[in-house]
Amino acid sequence: MTPVSGPAGPATTLPGRVALVGSGVIGAGWAARFLLNGIDVAVYDPDPELARKLEAVLANARRAWGRLFPRTPVREGRLEIAPSIAVAVRETGFVQESLPEREDLKRRELAEIERHAPAEAIIASSTSGLLPSRLQAGMAHPDRFVVGHPFNPVYLLPLVEVCGGDATDAVTSQRAASLYRALGMHPLLVGKEIDGFIADRLLEALWREALWLVRDGVATTEEIDDAICYGAGLRWSFMGTFLIYRLAGGEAGMRHFLAQFGPTLKLPWTRLEAPELTEVLIDRIAAQSDAQARGVSVRELERRRDDCLVAVLDALRTQNYAAGAVLATPAHAAADIKATPLSLHAAEVAPDWIDYNGHMTEHRYLQVFSDAAAALLHHAGMDACYLEETGSFFTVETHLRHLAEARQGTGLHVTTQLLDFDGKRLHLFHRLVRDIDATLLATAEQMLLHVDAASRRTAEASGALAARLRALAAEQAKLAWPDAAGQLVGGRPKM
Ligand code: NAD
């Protein structure tokens, strides 16, 4: 069990075993996300080809995670294919239902899940837009039901919309959100129940418009996709429509944008009623989509999608922005307490990191070492919830030593040793190492102070994070004290 800090305040725990009911596109994606986070998964799905399909999705997911977390060894959970819902959901704290989008079927199987799952288990549904109040209506204990609507591929996209129904207990939504957060996801709490939630209402509007454009012969499926991915799609990966339009208003921002483009809202630019899906339209879309795929298989296209997503997420991670800011190392890694310096951060010397001497400029060293400190805190379990509700670490002192040159394109990694942690002060020693020949390029010694989220004053760290940092520090105290630690600039005290 890996403790995580939940939005409700008290620590919640990641279940050691979860149950998945329905394992098509979405269920298999959930299986990958849980397993790669080290959690055991029991799956029930009557599809006779279940094992083969699951393995194909898992293979793609492992490949993507190998690229996204290149230096974090993944210790996968155990996969069990269960013969029935009853067997799948016993002895679990969390069930994720990903059945076909049919209300009658979901309601029937939710009742079956509830009959066999432990009383304290949360039951979540992946539904894209069915109302939770309707899905939970026939349940004996609807308080433990919540929607957790993910996005495909579930093992890479962090967004999950969390929406309770009338009878959902607020604690259920909070515990589900904590669990998803601990899986490296971004739970978006949908406060007002609505068909399609937030994201699918937006996607559906675009989709309906796109169908009209195909039906009216304005554009092909490929041209419509080009109109998205060469332009707005690139922006949408880090800024949503409102922020983007604020910028489109220039320095005067949103008011100017609304004044300038408000009148177009009256023009006949969109049609939100969907066109009739006639056989002719279906044939046209399917034929154009086949032409667009150019014979590349769905699994192959999935790998291309995953590689591009990993590249985008990786880039956003360097900006510590949007989805890049929620990327944590896998949950199970946080449990690794070892008497070795931790290798949690890697980078490559980018062209704009080079100064007039032709090597990495000074402030990039600070960036790399502070990213390594942030990676250590993630590793120890610091998450958005802890930052918001409890506190953070502020760096109060850094001593950098530059030992060898780092040229453009050089692959680097940082190892981090915890010298001490007394509850408030966290004393770190980092080594920056060239990948290719293990040359030590630089070291950094840092002192960080724990600060209370509300008062912004120094305070004791608390909960699972403090416990894990203490355990790490105790284990790493067995390591030799680095020669360069505790030195003054110049290497010796002033006479
Ligand atoms: P899918 O058709 O790919 O998978 C459904 C799976 O359920 C199939 O493998 C099927 O064999 C299985 N199944 C059918 N009856 C079952 C039963 N009685 N017990 C157990 N398994 C059963 O569908 P999907 O795209 O994975 O969608 C699943 C859910 O996730 C839906 O509610 C959907 O709205 C939602 N969702 C889908 C997407 C998406 O992009 N596909 C995204 C987010 C959410």
Coordinates of C-alpha atoms and ligand atoms in Angstrom, one line a residue:
M1 CA 0.0 0.0 0.0
T2 CA 1.4 3.4 -1.0
P3 CA 0.1 6.2 1.1
V4 CA -1.0 9.3 -0.7
S5 CA -2.3 12.6 0.6
G6 CA -5.9 13.2 -0.4
P7 CA -7.8 16.5 -1.0
A8 CA -9.9 15.7 2.0
G9 CA -6.9 16.2 4.2
P10 CA -6.3 12.8 5.8
A11 CA -4.0 10.4 4.0
T12 CA -5.7 7.9 1.7
T13 CA -4.1 4.7 0.4
L14 CA -3.5 3.3 -3.0
P15 CA -5.2 -0.1 -3.2
G16 CA -2.9 -3.0 -3.7
R17 CA -5.4 -4.5 -6.1
V18 CA -8.0 -2.9 -8.3
A19 CA -10.8 -4.5 -10.4
L20 CA -11.7 -3.6 -14.0
V21 CA -15.0 -4.6 -15.4
G22 CA -15.0 -4.2 -19.2
S23 CA -11.6 -4.2 -20.9
G24 CA -12.0 -2.7 -24.4
V25 CA -10.2 0.4 -25.5
I26 CA -10.6 2.2 -22.2
G27 CA -10.5 -0.7 -19.8
A28 CA -7.3 -2.0 -21.3
G29 CA -5.9 1.6 -21.0
W30 CA -6.8 1.6 -17.3
A31 CA -5.2 -1.8 -16.9
A32 CA -1.9 -0.4 -18.3
R33 CA -2.0 2.7 -16.1
F34 CA -2.6 0.7 -12.9
L35 CA -0.2 -2.1 -13.7
L36 CA 2.6 0.3 -14.7
N37 CA 2.1 2.1 -11.3
G38 CA 2.8 -1.2 -9.6
I39 CA -0.8 -2.0 -8.7
D40 CA -2.3 -5.5 -9.2
V41 CA -5.2 -5.6 -11.5
A42 CA -8.1 -8.1 -11.9
V43 CA -10.0 -7.9 -15.2
Y44 CA -13.3 -9.3 -16.1
D45 CA -14.5 -9.1 -19.8
P46 CA -16.2 -11.9 -21.7
D47 CA -14.4 -11.1 -24.9
P48 CA -12.7 -14.5 -26.0
E49 CA -9.8 -12.4 -27.4
L50 CA -9.3 -10.5 -24.2
A51 CA -5.8 -11.7 -23.4
R52 CA -4.4 -11.0 -26.8
K53 CA -6.0 -7.5 -27.0
L54 CA -4.9 -6.6 -23.5
E55 CA -1.3 -7.7 -24.3
A56 CA -1.3 -5.6 -27.4
V57 CA -2.3 -2.5 -25.4
L58 CA 0.1 -3.3 -22.6
A59 CA 3.0 -3.6 -25.1
N60 CA 2.3 -0.2 -26.5
A61 CA 1.9 1.3 -23.0
R62 CA 5.2 -0.3 -21.8
R63 CA 6.9 1.2 -24.8
A64 CA 5.5 4.6 -24.2
W65 CA 6.4 4.6 -20.5
G66 CA 9.9 3.4 -21.3
R67 CA 10.3 6.6 -23.2
L68 CA 8.5 8.9 -20.8
F69 CA 10.3 7.6 -17.7
P70 CA 13.6 6.4 -19.2
R71 CA 15.4 6.2 -15.9
T72 CA 12.7 4.9 -13.6
P73 CA 12.6 1.1 -13.4
V74 CA 9.0 0.1 -13.6
R75 CA 7.9 -2.7 -11.3
E76 CA 4.6 -3.8 -12.8
G77 CA 1.6 -5.0 -10.8
R78 CA 0.3 -8.5 -11.5
L79 CA -2.5 -9.0 -14.0
E80 CA -5.2 -11.5 -13.3
I81 CA -8.0 -12.4 -15.8
A82 CA -11.0 -13.2 -13.7
P83 CA -13.8 -15.6 -14.8
S84 CA -16.6 -13.4 -13.5
I85 CA -17.4 -10.1 -12.0
A86 CA -17.8 -11.7 -8.6
V87 CA -14.2 -13.0 -8.7
A88 CA -12.7 -9.8 -10.1
V89 CA -14.2 -7.4 -7.6
R90 CA -13.6 -9.4 -4.4
E91 CA -10.8 -8.2 -2.1
T92 CA -10.4 -4.8 -3.8
G93 CA -10.7 -1.2 -2.7
F94 CA -11.5 0.2 -6.1
V95 CA -13.5 -0.9 -9.1
Q96 CA -13.4 0.9 -12.5
E97 CA -16.3 0.0 -14.8
S98 CA -15.6 0.4 -18.6
L99 CA -18.5 -1.3 -20.1
P100 CA -20.1 -0.3 -23.5
E101 CA -21.9 3.1 -23.3
R102 CA -25.4 1.6 -22.6
E103 CA -27.2 2.8 -19.5
D104 CA -29.2 -0.5 -19.0
L105 CA -26.1 -2.7 -19.3
K106 CA -24.1 -0.5 -16.9
R107 CA -26.9 -0.3 -14.3
R108 CA -27.3 -4.1 -14.4
E109 CA -23.6 -4.8 -14.0
L110 CA -23.1 -2.1 -11.4
A111 CA -25.6 -4.0 -9.2
E112 CA -23.6 -7.2 -9.8
I113 CA -20.4 -5.4 -8.9
E114 CA -21.9 -4.0 -5.7
R115 CA -23.2 -7.4 -4.7
H116 CA -19.6 -8.8 -4.6
A117 CA -17.3 -5.9 -3.9
P118 CA -16.2 -5.2 -0.3
A119 CA -18.5 -2.6 1.4
E120 CA -15.8 0.0 1.5
A121 CA -14.8 -0.3 -2.2
I122 CA -15.3 2.8 -4.4
I123 CA -17.1 2.0 -7.7
A124 CA -16.2 4.3 -10.6
S125 CA -17.5 4.4 -14.1
S126 CA -15.6 5.5 -17.2
T127 CA -18.8 6.7 -18.9
S128 CA -18.2 9.4 -21.5
G129 CA -21.4 11.3 -20.7
L130 CA -24.2 9.2 -19.0
L131 CA -25.4 11.0 -15.8
P132 CA -24.1 9.5 -12.6
S133 CA -27.4 10.1 -10.8
R134 CA -29.1 7.8 -13.3
L135 CA -26.3 5.1 -13.3
Q136 CA -26.4 4.9 -9.5
A137 CA -30.2 5.0 -9.1
G138 CA -30.6 1.2 -8.7
M139 CA -27.6 0.8 -6.4
A140 CA -28.1 -0.2 -2.7
H141 CA -25.2 2.0 -1.7
P142 CA -25.1 4.8 -4.4
D143 CA -22.9 6.9 -2.1
R144 CA -19.8 5.0 -3.1
F145 CA -20.4 5.5 -6.9
V146 CA -18.7 8.2 -8.9
V147 CA -17.8 8.8 -12.6
G148 CA -14.1 8.8 -13.4
H149 CA -14.1 9.7 -17.1
P150 CA -10.7 9.2 -18.7
F151 CA -9.3 9.9 -22.1
N152 CA -7.7 7.6 -24.6
P153 CA -4.9 6.5 -24.2
V154 CA -5.6 6.3 -20.5
Y155 CA -2.0 5.3 -19.7
L156 CA -0.7 8.6 -21.2
L157 CA -3.3 11.3 -20.9
P158 CA -3.6 12.7 -17.4
L159 CA -7.1 14.1 -17.6
V160 CA -9.9 12.3 -15.7
E161 CA -13.2 14.0 -15.1
V162 CA -14.6 13.2 -11.6
C163 CA -18.3 13.7 -11.3
G164 CA -20.6 12.5 -8.6
G165 CA -24.4 12.0 -8.8
D166 CA -27.1 13.2 -6.4
A167 CA -26.4 10.3 -4.1
T168 CA -22.6 10.3 -4.2
D169 CA -20.8 11.0 -1.0
A170 CA -18.4 13.9 -1.4
V171 CA -15.7 11.8 0.3
T172 CA -16.1 9.2 -2.5
S173 CA -15.3 11.9 -5.1
Q174 CA -12.4 13.1 -3.1
R175 CA -11.0 9.6 -2.5
A176 CA -11.3 8.8 -6.2
A177 CA -9.6 12.1 -7.2
S178 CA -6.7 11.3 -4.7
L179 CA -6.3 7.9 -6.2
Y180 CA -6.2 9.2 -9.8
R181 CA -3.8 11.9 -8.7
A182 CA -1.5 9.2 -7.2
L183 CA -1.5 7.5 -10.6
G184 CA 0.0 10.7 -12.2
M185 CA -3.4 11.9 -13.5
H186 CA -5.1 15.3 -13.3
P187 CA -8.6 14.9 -11.8
L188 CA -11.0 17.6 -12.9
L189 CA -13.9 17.8 -10.4
V190 CA -17.1 18.4 -12.3
G191 CA -19.2 20.2 -9.7
K192 CA -22.5 20.3 -11.7
E193 CA -23.7 17.1 -13.2
I194 CA -24.4 17.4 -16.9
D195 CA -24.7 15.1 -19.9
G196 CA -21.3 14.8 -21.6
F197 CA -19.5 16.5 -18.6
I198 CA -17.1 19.3 -19.7
A199 CA -14.6 17.8 -22.1
D200 CA -17.0 15.7 -24.3
R201 CA -19.4 18.6 -24.7
L202 CA -16.5 20.5 -26.3
L203 CA -15.3 17.6 -28.3
E204 CA -18.8 16.8 -29.4
A205 CA -19.4 20.3 -30.7
L206 CA -16.2 20.1 -32.9
W207 CA -17.2 16.6 -34.0
R208 CA -20.7 17.6 -35.1
E209 CA -19.2 20.5 -37.1
A210 CA -16.6 18.2 -38.7
L211 CA -19.4 15.8 -39.8
W212 CA -21.3 18.6 -41.5
L213 CA -18.1 19.7 -43.3
V214 CA -17.7 16.1 -44.7
R215 CA -21.4 15.7 -45.4
D216 CA -21.5 19.0 -47.4
G217 CA -18.4 18.0 -49.3
V218 CA -16.5 21.1 -47.9
A219 CA -13.5 19.0 -46.8
T220 CA -12.3 15.5 -46.4
T221 CA -11.5 13.8 -43.1
E222 CA -7.8 14.4 -43.7
E223 CA -8.2 18.1 -44.5
I224 CA -10.3 18.6 -41.4
D225 CA -7.7 16.8 -39.3
D226 CA -4.9 19.0 -40.9
A227 CA -6.9 22.1 -39.9
I228 CA -6.6 20.9 -36.3
C229 CA -3.2 19.4 -35.9
Y230 CA -1.1 22.1 -37.8
G231 CA -2.7 24.9 -35.9
A232 CA -5.0 25.0 -32.9
G233 CA -4.2 21.5 -31.8
L234 CA -0.6 22.4 -31.1
R235 CA -1.8 25.2 -28.8
W236 CA -4.4 23.2 -27.1
S237 CA -1.8 20.8 -25.7
F238 CA -0.9 23.5 -23.2
M239 CA -3.4 26.4 -23.3
G240 CA -7.1 26.1 -23.6
T241 CA -9.5 28.2 -25.7
F242 CA -10.0 30.9 -23.1
L243 CA -6.4 31.6 -22.5
I244 CA -5.6 31.4 -26.2
Y245 CA -8.3 33.9 -27.1
R246 CA -7.2 36.2 -24.3
L247 CA -3.8 36.4 -26.1
A248 CA -5.6 36.8 -29.4
G249 CA -7.1 40.0 -28.0
G250 CA -3.6 41.5 -27.7
E251 CA -2.5 43.6 -24.7
A252 CA -6.2 44.5 -24.0
G253 CA -6.9 40.8 -23.5
M254 CA -10.3 39.1 -23.4
R255 CA -12.4 42.3 -23.5
H256 CA -10.8 43.4 -26.8
F257 CA -11.1 39.9 -28.2
L258 CA -14.8 39.8 -27.4
A259 CA -15.3 43.2 -28.9
Q260 CA -13.5 42.3 -32.1
F261 CA -14.8 38.8 -32.6
G262 CA -18.2 39.0 -30.8
P263 CA -20.1 39.9 -34.0
T264 CA -19.0 36.6 -35.7
L265 CA -21.0 34.8 -33.1
K266 CA -24.1 36.0 -35.0
L267 CA -22.7 34.7 -38.4
P268 CA -23.7 31.3 -39.6
W269 CA -20.3 29.7 -38.7
T270 CA -21.5 26.6 -36.8
R271 CA -24.3 24.1 -36.8
L272 CA -24.5 22.2 -33.5
E273 CA -27.3 19.9 -34.6
A274 CA -25.5 16.8 -35.9
P275 CA -26.2 15.7 -39.5
E276 CA -28.1 12.5 -40.0
L277 CA -25.7 9.5 -40.1
T278 CA -27.0 8.1 -43.4
E279 CA -25.4 5.1 -45.0
V280 CA -24.0 7.5 -47.7
L281 CA -22.4 9.6 -45.1
I282 CA -21.0 6.6 -43.1
D283 CA -19.5 5.2 -46.3
R284 CA -18.0 8.5 -47.2
I285 CA -16.4 9.0 -43.8
A286 CA -15.1 5.4 -43.6
A287 CA -13.6 5.6 -47.1
Q288 CA -11.9 8.9 -46.5
S289 CA -10.7 7.7 -43.2
D290 CA -9.2 4.5 -44.8
A291 CA -7.5 6.7 -47.4
Q292 CA -6.2 9.0 -44.7
A293 CA -4.7 6.0 -42.8
R294 CA -2.8 4.9 -46.0
G295 CA -2.8 1.2 -45.0
V296 CA -1.2 1.8 -41.6
S297 CA -2.7 -0.5 -39.0
V298 CA -4.5 0.8 -35.9
R299 CA -1.8 -0.6 -33.5
E300 CA 0.8 1.2 -35.7
L301 CA -1.1 4.4 -35.6
E302 CA -1.5 4.0 -31.8
R303 CA 2.3 3.8 -31.5
R304 CA 2.7 7.0 -33.6
R305 CA 0.2 8.7 -31.5
D306 CA 1.9 7.6 -28.3
D307 CA 5.4 8.6 -29.5
C308 CA 4.1 12.1 -30.3
L309 CA 2.2 12.3 -27.0
V310 CA 5.4 11.3 -25.1
A311 CA 7.3 14.0 -27.0
V312 CA 4.7 16.7 -26.2
L313 CA 4.5 15.6 -22.5
D314 CA 8.3 15.5 -22.3
A315 CA 8.5 19.0 -23.7
L316 CA 5.8 20.3 -21.3
R317 CA 7.7 18.7 -18.4
T318 CA 10.7 20.9 -19.2
Q319 CA 8.3 23.9 -19.0
N320 CA 6.7 22.6 -15.8
Y321 CA 3.4 23.7 -17.3
A322 CA 0.0 22.2 -17.9
A323 CA 0.2 18.4 -18.3
G324 CA 4.0 18.6 -17.9
A325 CA 3.5 19.8 -14.3
V326 CA 1.5 16.8 -13.3
L327 CA 4.0 14.2 -14.6
A328 CA 5.3 12.4 -11.6
T329 CA 7.4 9.3 -11.5
P330 CA 5.3 6.2 -11.3
A331 CA 3.7 5.7 -7.8
H332 CA 5.5 2.5 -7.0
A333 CA 8.9 4.3 -7.5
A334 CA 8.0 6.4 -4.4
A335 CA 8.2 3.2 -2.3
D336 CA 11.8 2.6 -3.3
I337 CA 14.0 3.5 -0.3
K338 CA 17.6 2.7 -1.1
A339 CA 21.0 3.4 0.2
T340 CA 22.2 4.7 -3.2
P341 CA 22.0 8.2 -4.7
L342 CA 18.8 8.5 -6.6
S343 CA 18.9 9.0 -10.4
L344 CA 15.6 10.8 -11.0
H345 CA 16.3 13.5 -13.6
A346 CA 17.8 13.5 -17.0
A347 CA 18.3 16.2 -19.7
E348 CA 20.0 16.9 -22.9
V349 CA 22.0 20.1 -23.5
A350 CA 19.7 22.1 -25.9
P351 CA 21.0 24.6 -28.4
D352 CA 19.7 27.6 -26.4
W353 CA 21.6 26.3 -23.3
I354 CA 25.0 27.2 -24.9
D355 CA 26.8 30.5 -24.1
Y356 CA 29.6 32.4 -25.9
N357 CA 32.1 29.8 -24.6
G358 CA 30.4 27.1 -26.5
H359 CA 29.3 25.2 -23.5
M360 CA 26.3 25.0 -21.1
T361 CA 25.6 28.4 -19.6
E362 CA 25.5 28.8 -15.8
H363 CA 21.8 29.3 -15.2
R364 CA 21.0 26.0 -16.9
Y365 CA 23.0 24.2 -14.2
L366 CA 20.7 25.7 -11.6
Q367 CA 17.7 24.7 -13.7
V368 CA 18.9 21.1 -14.0
F369 CA 19.7 20.8 -10.3
S370 CA 16.4 22.4 -9.2
D371 CA 14.5 20.0 -11.6
A372 CA 16.4 17.2 -9.8
A373 CA 15.3 18.5 -6.4
A374 CA 11.7 18.7 -7.7
A375 CA 12.0 15.1 -9.0
L376 CA 13.2 14.0 -5.6
L377 CA 10.2 15.6 -3.9
H378 CA 7.8 14.0 -6.5
H379 CA 9.6 10.7 -5.8
A380 CA 9.0 11.1 -2.1
G381 CA 5.3 11.7 -2.7
M382 CA 4.9 15.5 -3.0
D383 CA 1.9 16.1 -5.2
A384 CA -0.4 19.0 -6.1
C385 CA -2.6 18.2 -3.2
Y386 CA 0.2 18.5 -0.7
L387 CA 1.4 21.7 -2.3
E388 CA -2.1 23.2 -2.0
E389 CA -3.0 22.0 1.4
T390 CA 0.1 21.5 3.4
G391 CA 3.2 23.1 2.2
S392 CA 6.3 23.1 0.0
F393 CA 10.1 23.3 0.1
F394 CA 11.8 26.6 -0.7
T395 CA 15.5 26.5 -1.7
V396 CA 17.5 28.8 0.6
E397 CA 21.1 28.1 -0.4
T398 CA 22.9 26.5 -3.4
H399 CA 26.6 25.9 -3.9
L400 CA 27.4 25.0 -7.5
R401 CA 30.8 23.6 -8.7
H402 CA 31.6 23.3 -12.4
L403 CA 34.1 20.5 -13.1
A404 CA 34.0 19.7 -16.8
E405 CA 32.4 21.2 -20.0
A406 CA 28.9 20.1 -21.3
R407 CA 28.5 20.7 -25.0
Q408 CA 25.4 21.0 -27.1
G409 CA 23.5 17.7 -27.5
T410 CA 25.2 16.0 -24.5
G411 CA 23.0 13.7 -22.6
L412 CA 23.1 14.3 -18.8
H413 CA 21.7 12.8 -15.7
V414 CA 21.7 13.9 -12.0
T415 CA 22.1 11.7 -9.0
T416 CA 20.8 13.0 -5.7
Q417 CA 22.0 12.1 -2.2
L418 CA 20.0 13.1 0.8
L419 CA 22.5 14.3 3.4
D420 CA 20.0 15.2 6.1
F421 CA 16.4 15.8 6.8
D422 CA 15.3 17.0 10.2
G423 CA 11.6 17.6 9.4
K424 CA 12.1 21.2 8.2
R425 CA 15.6 21.3 6.6
L426 CA 16.3 19.1 3.6
H427 CA 20.0 19.0 2.7
L428 CA 20.8 17.6 -0.7
F429 CA 23.9 16.8 -2.7
H430 CA 23.5 16.4 -6.5
R431 CA 26.1 15.2 -9.0
L432 CA 25.6 16.0 -12.8
V433 CA 27.0 13.2 -14.9
R434 CA 27.6 12.9 -18.6
D435 CA 25.7 9.8 -19.9
I436 CA 28.2 8.6 -22.4
D437 CA 31.3 8.3 -20.2
A438 CA 30.0 9.0 -16.7
T439 CA 32.2 12.1 -16.4
L440 CA 31.3 14.2 -13.4
L441 CA 30.4 17.6 -14.9
A442 CA 29.2 19.5 -11.8
T443 CA 27.9 19.2 -8.3
A444 CA 25.4 21.2 -6.4
E445 CA 24.7 21.3 -2.7
Q446 CA 21.3 22.6 -1.7
M447 CA 19.5 23.5 1.5
L448 CA 15.7 23.5 1.2
L449 CA 13.3 24.6 4.0
H450 CA 9.8 23.3 4.4
V451 CA 7.3 26.1 4.3
D452 CA 3.6 26.1 5.4
A453 CA 1.2 26.6 2.5
A454 CA -1.0 29.2 4.2
S455 CA 1.4 31.2 6.4
R456 CA 4.4 30.9 4.0
R457 CA 6.6 30.5 7.1
T458 CA 8.9 27.6 7.9
A459 CA 7.1 24.6 9.4
E460 CA 7.5 20.9 9.9
A461 CA 6.7 18.8 6.9
S462 CA 4.0 16.2 7.7
G463 CA 2.3 13.0 6.7
A464 CA 3.5 10.5 4.2
L465 CA 5.9 12.9 2.5
A466 CA 7.8 13.6 5.8
A467 CA 7.9 9.9 6.7
R468 CA 9.3 9.0 3.3
L469 CA 12.0 11.7 3.4
R470 CA 13.0 10.6 6.9
A471 CA 13.2 7.0 5.7
L472 CA 15.3 8.0 2.6
A473 CA 17.6 10.2 4.7
A474 CA 18.1 7.4 7.3
E475 CA 18.9 4.9 4.5
Q476 CA 21.2 7.3 2.7
A477 CA 23.1 8.2 5.9
K478 CA 24.9 4.9 5.2
L479 CA 26.6 6.5 2.1
A480 CA 29.9 8.2 2.3
W481 CA 29.7 11.9 2.9
P482 CA 30.7 13.6 -0.4
D483 CA 34.2 15.3 -0.1
A484 CA 32.8 18.5 -1.7
A485 CA 29.8 18.8 0.7
G486 CA 30.0 21.6 3.3
Q487 CA 32.8 23.4 1.4
L488 CA 32.9 27.2 1.1
V489 CA 33.5 28.8 -2.3
G490 CA 37.2 28.2 -3.2
G491 CA 37.2 24.9 -1.2
R492 CA 38.6 26.2 2.1
P493 CA 37.6 28.5 4.9
K494 CA 38.8 32.2 4.7
M495 CA 41.8 32.8 7.0
Ligands
NAD1 P1 -15.2 -1.0 -26.1 O1 -16.4 -1.4 -26.9 O2 -13.9 -0.8 -26.7 O3 -15.1 -1.9 -24.8 C1 -16.2 -2.4 -24.1 C2 -15.8 -3.7 -23.5 O4 -16.8 -4.2 -22.6 C3 -15.6 -4.8 -24.6 O5 -14.3 -5.4 -24.5 C4 -16.7 -5.8 -24.2 O6 -16.3 -7.2 -24.5 C5 -16.9 -5.6 -22.7 N1 -18.2 -6.0 -22.2 C6 -19.4 -6.1 -22.8 N2 -20.3 -6.6 -21.9 C7 -19.6 -6.9 -20.8 C8 -20.1 -7.4 -19.5 N3 -21.3 -7.7 -19.3 N4 -19.1 -7.5 -18.5 C9 -17.8 -7.2 -18.8 N5 -17.4 -6.7 -19.9 C10 -18.3 -6.5 -20.9 O7 -15.7 0.4 -25.4 P2 -14.7 1.6 -24.8 O8 -14.4 2.5 -25.9 O9 -13.6 0.9 -24.1 O10 -15.7 2.3 -23.8 C11 -16.0 1.8 -22.5 C12 -16.5 2.9 -21.7 O11 -15.5 4.0 -21.6 C13 -17.8 3.6 -22.2 O12 -18.6 3.9 -21.1 C14 -17.3 4.8 -23.0 O13 -18.2 5.8 -23.0 C15 -16.1 5.2 -22.1 N6 -15.1 6.0 -22.7 C16 -14.7 5.7 -24.0 C17 -13.6 6.5 -24.6 C18 -13.1 6.2 -25.9 O14 -12.4 7.0 -26.5 N7 -13.3 5.0 -26.5 C19 -13.1 7.5 -23.8 C20 -13.5 7.8 -22.5 C21 -14.5 7.0 -22.0

